[in-house]
Amino acid sequence: MVKIKLYIGASNPPLSTSMKTGDWGTELAIVDEEKCIGCGQCVTFCPEPAVELVEKDEKKVAVVNHDYCKGCWVCYTVCPVSAIEMETKDIYKIEVC
Amino acid sequence: MNLFGPGHGACPGCGFPIAVRGALEALDGKAIVVNSTGCLEIVSSMYNRNTWGVPYVHSLFENAGAVAAGVEAALRALKREDEAHVVVFAGDGATFDIGFGTLSGMMDRNHNVIYICYDNEAYQNTGNQQSMATPTGAATTTTPVGNILPGKVGRKKDMVGIAVAHGIPYVASASIAYPKDFQRKVKRAAEFKGAKYIQVHSPCVTGWGIDGKLTVEVAKLAVETGLYPLVEYENGQLVRVRKIKERKPVTEYLKLQRRFRHLFSHPKGQEIIEELQRVADENAKKYGLDA
Amino acid sequence: MRKVVRGFYAIAYAVKLSKPNVIAAYPITPQTEIVENLAQMYANGDLGDTEYITAESEFGAASMVLGASAAGARVFTATSSQGLLLMTEVLYNAAGMRLPVVLVVANRSISAPLSIWNDIQDSISIRDAGIIQLYAENNQEAHDMVPLAFKVAENRDVLLPFMVCVDGFKLTHAYEPIDLLDQEAVDRFLPPYKPPVKLDVNNPVAMGCYAPPPYYMEFRVAMEYAMDRAKEIMLEEFDKWYEITGRNWGGHVVAESCEDAEIVVVAMGSIVSLVREAVKQLRQEGLKVGLLKIRTYRPFPAEDIRESLKNAQKVIVLDRALSVGAEPPVTADVKSALFGLDLEVYPVVVGLGGRDIPRELIEDIVRNVAEGKITPEKRYEGLNEFEEVIP
Amino acid sequence: MDILKEVRFHGRGGQGAVTAADILAVAGFKDGYYTLSFPMFGAEKRGTPVVSFLRISDEPIVIRDEVKNPDFVVVMDPSLVDVVDVLAGIKDGGIAIINYPKGSEDLKQKLGKDVEVHAINATKMAMEILGRPITNTAMVGAFVGATGIVKIESVEETIMEWFGNKDIAEKNVRLVREAYDHMKEVCGW
């Protein structure tokens, strides 16, 4: 038996990120930082949110947090410069003998 | 701290998280959220796994309008009204159907609340049962396709019109395909004192039978066909409409979704498609959608 | 200040003195005049900073006070009968969310057939919700119970809704002298509400979360523990109330003439006074009769009842509600409290839907029990003979 | 008064039968009695026959049911004697005070019951003093004149407090006093 901490009023402390959803899908969004123009469309549309703009080499690029990326393809579809590729996770790359 | 997520359990490609996050960002996180029972609640508010970065309360399926009214009244009574906007997130089932009474009461009393209905056009939380927001011809588990019936019979309820009829200061429709437009509308709503109603079209990948990668495209097509006009009312006057350059035939929207697939083979399918096209045409005429 | 007022005014006035932040209500006979009086006080500017909201339904009213309570406000609503049933889902929810909502129920029967008259079927029907229930014997007690309700409900060790049950019409519409509380006394007893948790942007929490199987049961059992704690806390508050007002309403039960009583009549609400008169009369006739008033119905004071009745031989329970298909509700509770004791319990249903309960009727019941003329089985008194026919 | 006295008032919805009972409850309280007044428990509309009740006693009042066996009956509207059994359940030795223009003898014959019945033309008095046919305060005065169970001074004081408008209050006090004097003389005490 475990001892549970019960917040009265079924109240909950804020913003748990304990549920890592990065293992949900079969694919992951990968950003081609060369092509990325840092427009932020993917950030706006990502439902998780698992994408943010990060300053790299004096330009802003999208960075995907693979702990939470569910591989939904939404960023892929909204990227105006096709800088995002959807890559099959290694575990699903089955080699056929 | 993020305002919403990550770590929630919505399906990959789900539409409403885009709206929820967009709205909270538009308000700079100055929000107390009231949420009706539904998909959003289930994916975000499990005990010990709350993914909200703003104060949040969920009570029942059908009372978000009244709970929000109560929160707002309390803030007024306690002289805390400048602390935050009271924002409701409710699905179409909670808004168009079971919670309609409390929403009407909230709008009638003109509480200072921003009510955002994320409209995925059926009870998606429980597996796609029809609501009054379900469009004509859509197959749901309670309006299934059979030898006789071609999915839902009857039209989608005009909640935007009903909200306008309540005489509240601000009413708008939006779509997750146009997040900047939606965010602007939320900001605009926040400028009015009184009840605000925003209805945001938000695809459900499982219920509609689409792939996550089609979420944005399908939502965009709903707007581009005229089936989901993006309109804005201020103090009862239609003030802004998203114009459509070349309105697309509704079939382009319908053919991408499993819930409408039968329309292309069912004996009554053609009739339904024509009916939906008529709805789109009427919308175009009523709101002057065609650019 | 002693003044002749109507019951509903005495209740509304006590609500005003308790300084709720938000009142939301929907009218229903016979509760209507309570909220009309509050609305008038609001219109006159007599309610201070209180927000008074007219709801679109009882369901909306309950939901609004729930929301306001979650936001940290002291809240009040009132209802009757169908209105209470319409609120029921929200009230269960408020209890589970541990929100100290206070409501007055002007007790009225449940439709069908439609009846606006008094019995206690409405509040009895939601006895399992996790709401504290007190039954007022008279309007003075109803008046006094309101600040008490806030004090107990808002206690950090309780945090449960509190329902003050007042017989519709019989009490609510009676015009009689009442010692109205003054603000100073109420302020001394009831400090402003400091919510232990609330909706607050500076300290965001989520309320009303859903709990999967590893947590749900603990939340429900925690309510049960809170009810248990409320039992003790209420007694302390009853004492403080006595110190401040000089009025002692007793504890969860009040046993009168029970020490040597062979027969004890158990009653709740306004008929208690009537039973007291009957007991006086029967004592004069030489019958060893006592009265047990149940004041607190939830949490159910089983130990107190057992202690009060342990010397009795026969216990008559006057039930003013049915649990159709089972024993009448108060009887069932009393019986479970007395389990194992060597005595007989007589369930007697009286006064449904405003049916008269003459004092003589109560006296006759006791005499018949004393003389062994009736058996300890469910019976209905004051009932006409009838035959069911289908038109 | 050492025992409970019970009074039933008959009027039509809107005529102030409830107010009449209430005024006497307050006046009785001023005299040091326990009092309890309440309307018929129901949903009567304007014009329908209604009743209200008053109990007055030295002891706290515990009976809250409608009065079935009144000591006194007060009837505000002459038309009621034809449509309602106004004397229903009245105790032996009970007194009925009825607004009735044709006099006590005519009334006694019509009611055909062996109880003390007093007619008073309250409508005429009200028309003369108030200019309106509102008879409830007149009947309060008549009741006190016939029974003497509360002090007329207490009633007058209550009426002055009851009405927000001083002019209306004073007119009603005059009306009460006139009905009281009249009835006192009729009853000969």
mmCIF file of C-alpha atoms in Angstrom, chain A residues 24-95:
data_model
loop_
_atom_site.group_PDB
_atom_site.id
_atom_site.type_symbol
_atom_site.label_atom_id
_atom_site.label_comp_id
_atom_site.label_asym_id
_atom_site.label_seq_id
_atom_site.Cartn_x
_atom_site.Cartn_y
_atom_site.Cartn_z
ATOM 1 C CA TRP A 24 3.073 8.042 -28.657
ATOM 2 C CA GLY A 25 3.618 8.176 -32.398
ATOM 3 C CA THR A 26 5.675 6.248 -34.833
ATOM 4 C CA GLU A 27 7.304 9.376 -36.204
ATOM 5 C CA LEU A 28 9.094 12.430 -34.944
ATOM 6 C CA ALA A 29 9.357 15.919 -36.388
ATOM 7 C CA ILE A 30 12.904 16.823 -37.363
ATOM 8 C CA VAL A 31 13.784 20.414 -38.283
ATOM 9 C CA ASP A 32 16.225 21.179 -41.040
ATOM 10 C CA GLU A 33 17.854 24.174 -39.420
ATOM 11 C CA GLU A 34 19.403 25.263 -42.695
ATOM 12 C CA LYS A 35 16.016 25.648 -44.343
ATOM 13 C CA CYS A 36 14.201 26.983 -41.238
ATOM 14 C CA ILE A 37 13.382 30.673 -41.501
ATOM 15 C CA GLY A 38 12.229 30.986 -37.885
ATOM 16 C CA CYS A 39 8.718 32.132 -38.830
ATOM 17 C CA GLY A 40 7.138 30.338 -35.868
ATOM 18 C CA GLN A 41 4.199 28.823 -37.752
ATOM 19 C CA CYS A 42 5.045 25.413 -36.312
ATOM 20 C CA VAL A 43 5.162 26.903 -32.815
ATOM 21 C CA THR A 44 1.722 28.448 -33.242
ATOM 22 C CA PHE A 45 0.181 25.285 -34.563
ATOM 23 C CA CYS A 46 1.871 22.598 -32.472
ATOM 24 C CA PRO A 47 -0.931 21.190 -30.316
ATOM 25 C CA GLU A 48 1.335 19.984 -27.528
ATOM 26 C CA PRO A 49 3.266 22.509 -27.456
ATOM 27 C CA ALA A 50 6.511 20.741 -28.283
ATOM 28 C CA VAL A 51 8.186 23.269 -30.578
ATOM 29 C CA GLU A 52 9.892 26.485 -29.654
ATOM 30 C CA LEU A 53 12.055 29.027 -31.425
ATOM 31 C CA VAL A 54 15.616 29.061 -30.214
ATOM 32 C CA GLU A 55 18.391 31.486 -31.070
ATOM 33 C CA LYS A 56 21.159 29.593 -32.861
ATOM 34 C CA ASP A 57 24.071 31.140 -34.762
ATOM 35 C CA GLU A 58 22.388 34.524 -34.842
ATOM 36 C CA LYS A 59 19.173 33.192 -36.284
ATOM 37 C CA LYS A 60 16.002 31.815 -34.803
ATOM 38 C CA VAL A 61 15.223 28.202 -35.557
ATOM 39 C CA ALA A 62 12.508 25.825 -34.499
ATOM 40 C CA VAL A 63 13.509 23.162 -32.011
ATOM 41 C CA VAL A 64 11.285 20.167 -31.327
ATOM 42 C CA ASN A 65 11.165 18.676 -27.865
ATOM 43 C CA HIS A 66 11.028 14.979 -28.604
ATOM 44 C CA ASP A 67 9.922 14.217 -25.054
ATOM 45 C CA TYR A 68 6.501 15.495 -26.051
ATOM 46 C CA CYS A 69 6.291 15.379 -29.884
ATOM 47 C CA LYS A 70 3.485 12.958 -30.724
ATOM 48 C CA GLY A 71 4.442 12.905 -34.403
ATOM 49 C CA CYS A 72 1.137 14.338 -35.558
ATOM 50 C CA TRP A 73 2.490 16.044 -38.712
ATOM 51 C CA VAL A 74 0.750 19.342 -38.040
ATOM 52 C CA CYS A 75 4.023 21.310 -38.068
ATOM 53 C CA TYR A 76 5.033 19.511 -41.238
ATOM 54 C CA THR A 77 1.870 20.658 -42.982
ATOM 55 C CA VAL A 78 2.109 24.300 -41.929
ATOM 56 C CA CYS A 79 5.796 24.901 -42.546
ATOM 57 C CA PRO A 80 5.983 27.353 -45.455
ATOM 58 C CA VAL A 81 9.489 26.299 -46.490
ATOM 59 C CA SER A 82 9.288 22.521 -46.018
ATOM 60 C CA ALA A 83 11.940 22.633 -43.320
ATOM 61 C CA ILE A 84 10.336 19.876 -41.261
ATOM 62 C CA GLU A 85 10.621 16.198 -42.063
ATOM 63 C CA MET A 86 8.773 13.406 -40.322
ATOM 64 C CA GLU A 87 11.155 10.634 -39.458
ATOM 65 C CA THR A 88 10.203 7.127 -38.427
ATOM 66 C CA LYS A 89 11.518 6.306 -34.976
ATOM 67 C CA ASP A 90 14.355 3.834 -34.909
ATOM 68 C CA ILE A 91 12.302 1.268 -33.065
ATOM 69 C CA TYR A 92 9.816 1.123 -35.945
ATOM 70 C CA LYS A 93 12.449 0.787 -38.636
ATOM 71 C CA ILE A 94 12.017 -2.889 -39.196
ATOM 72 C CA GLU A 95 14.627 -4.505 -41.293
#
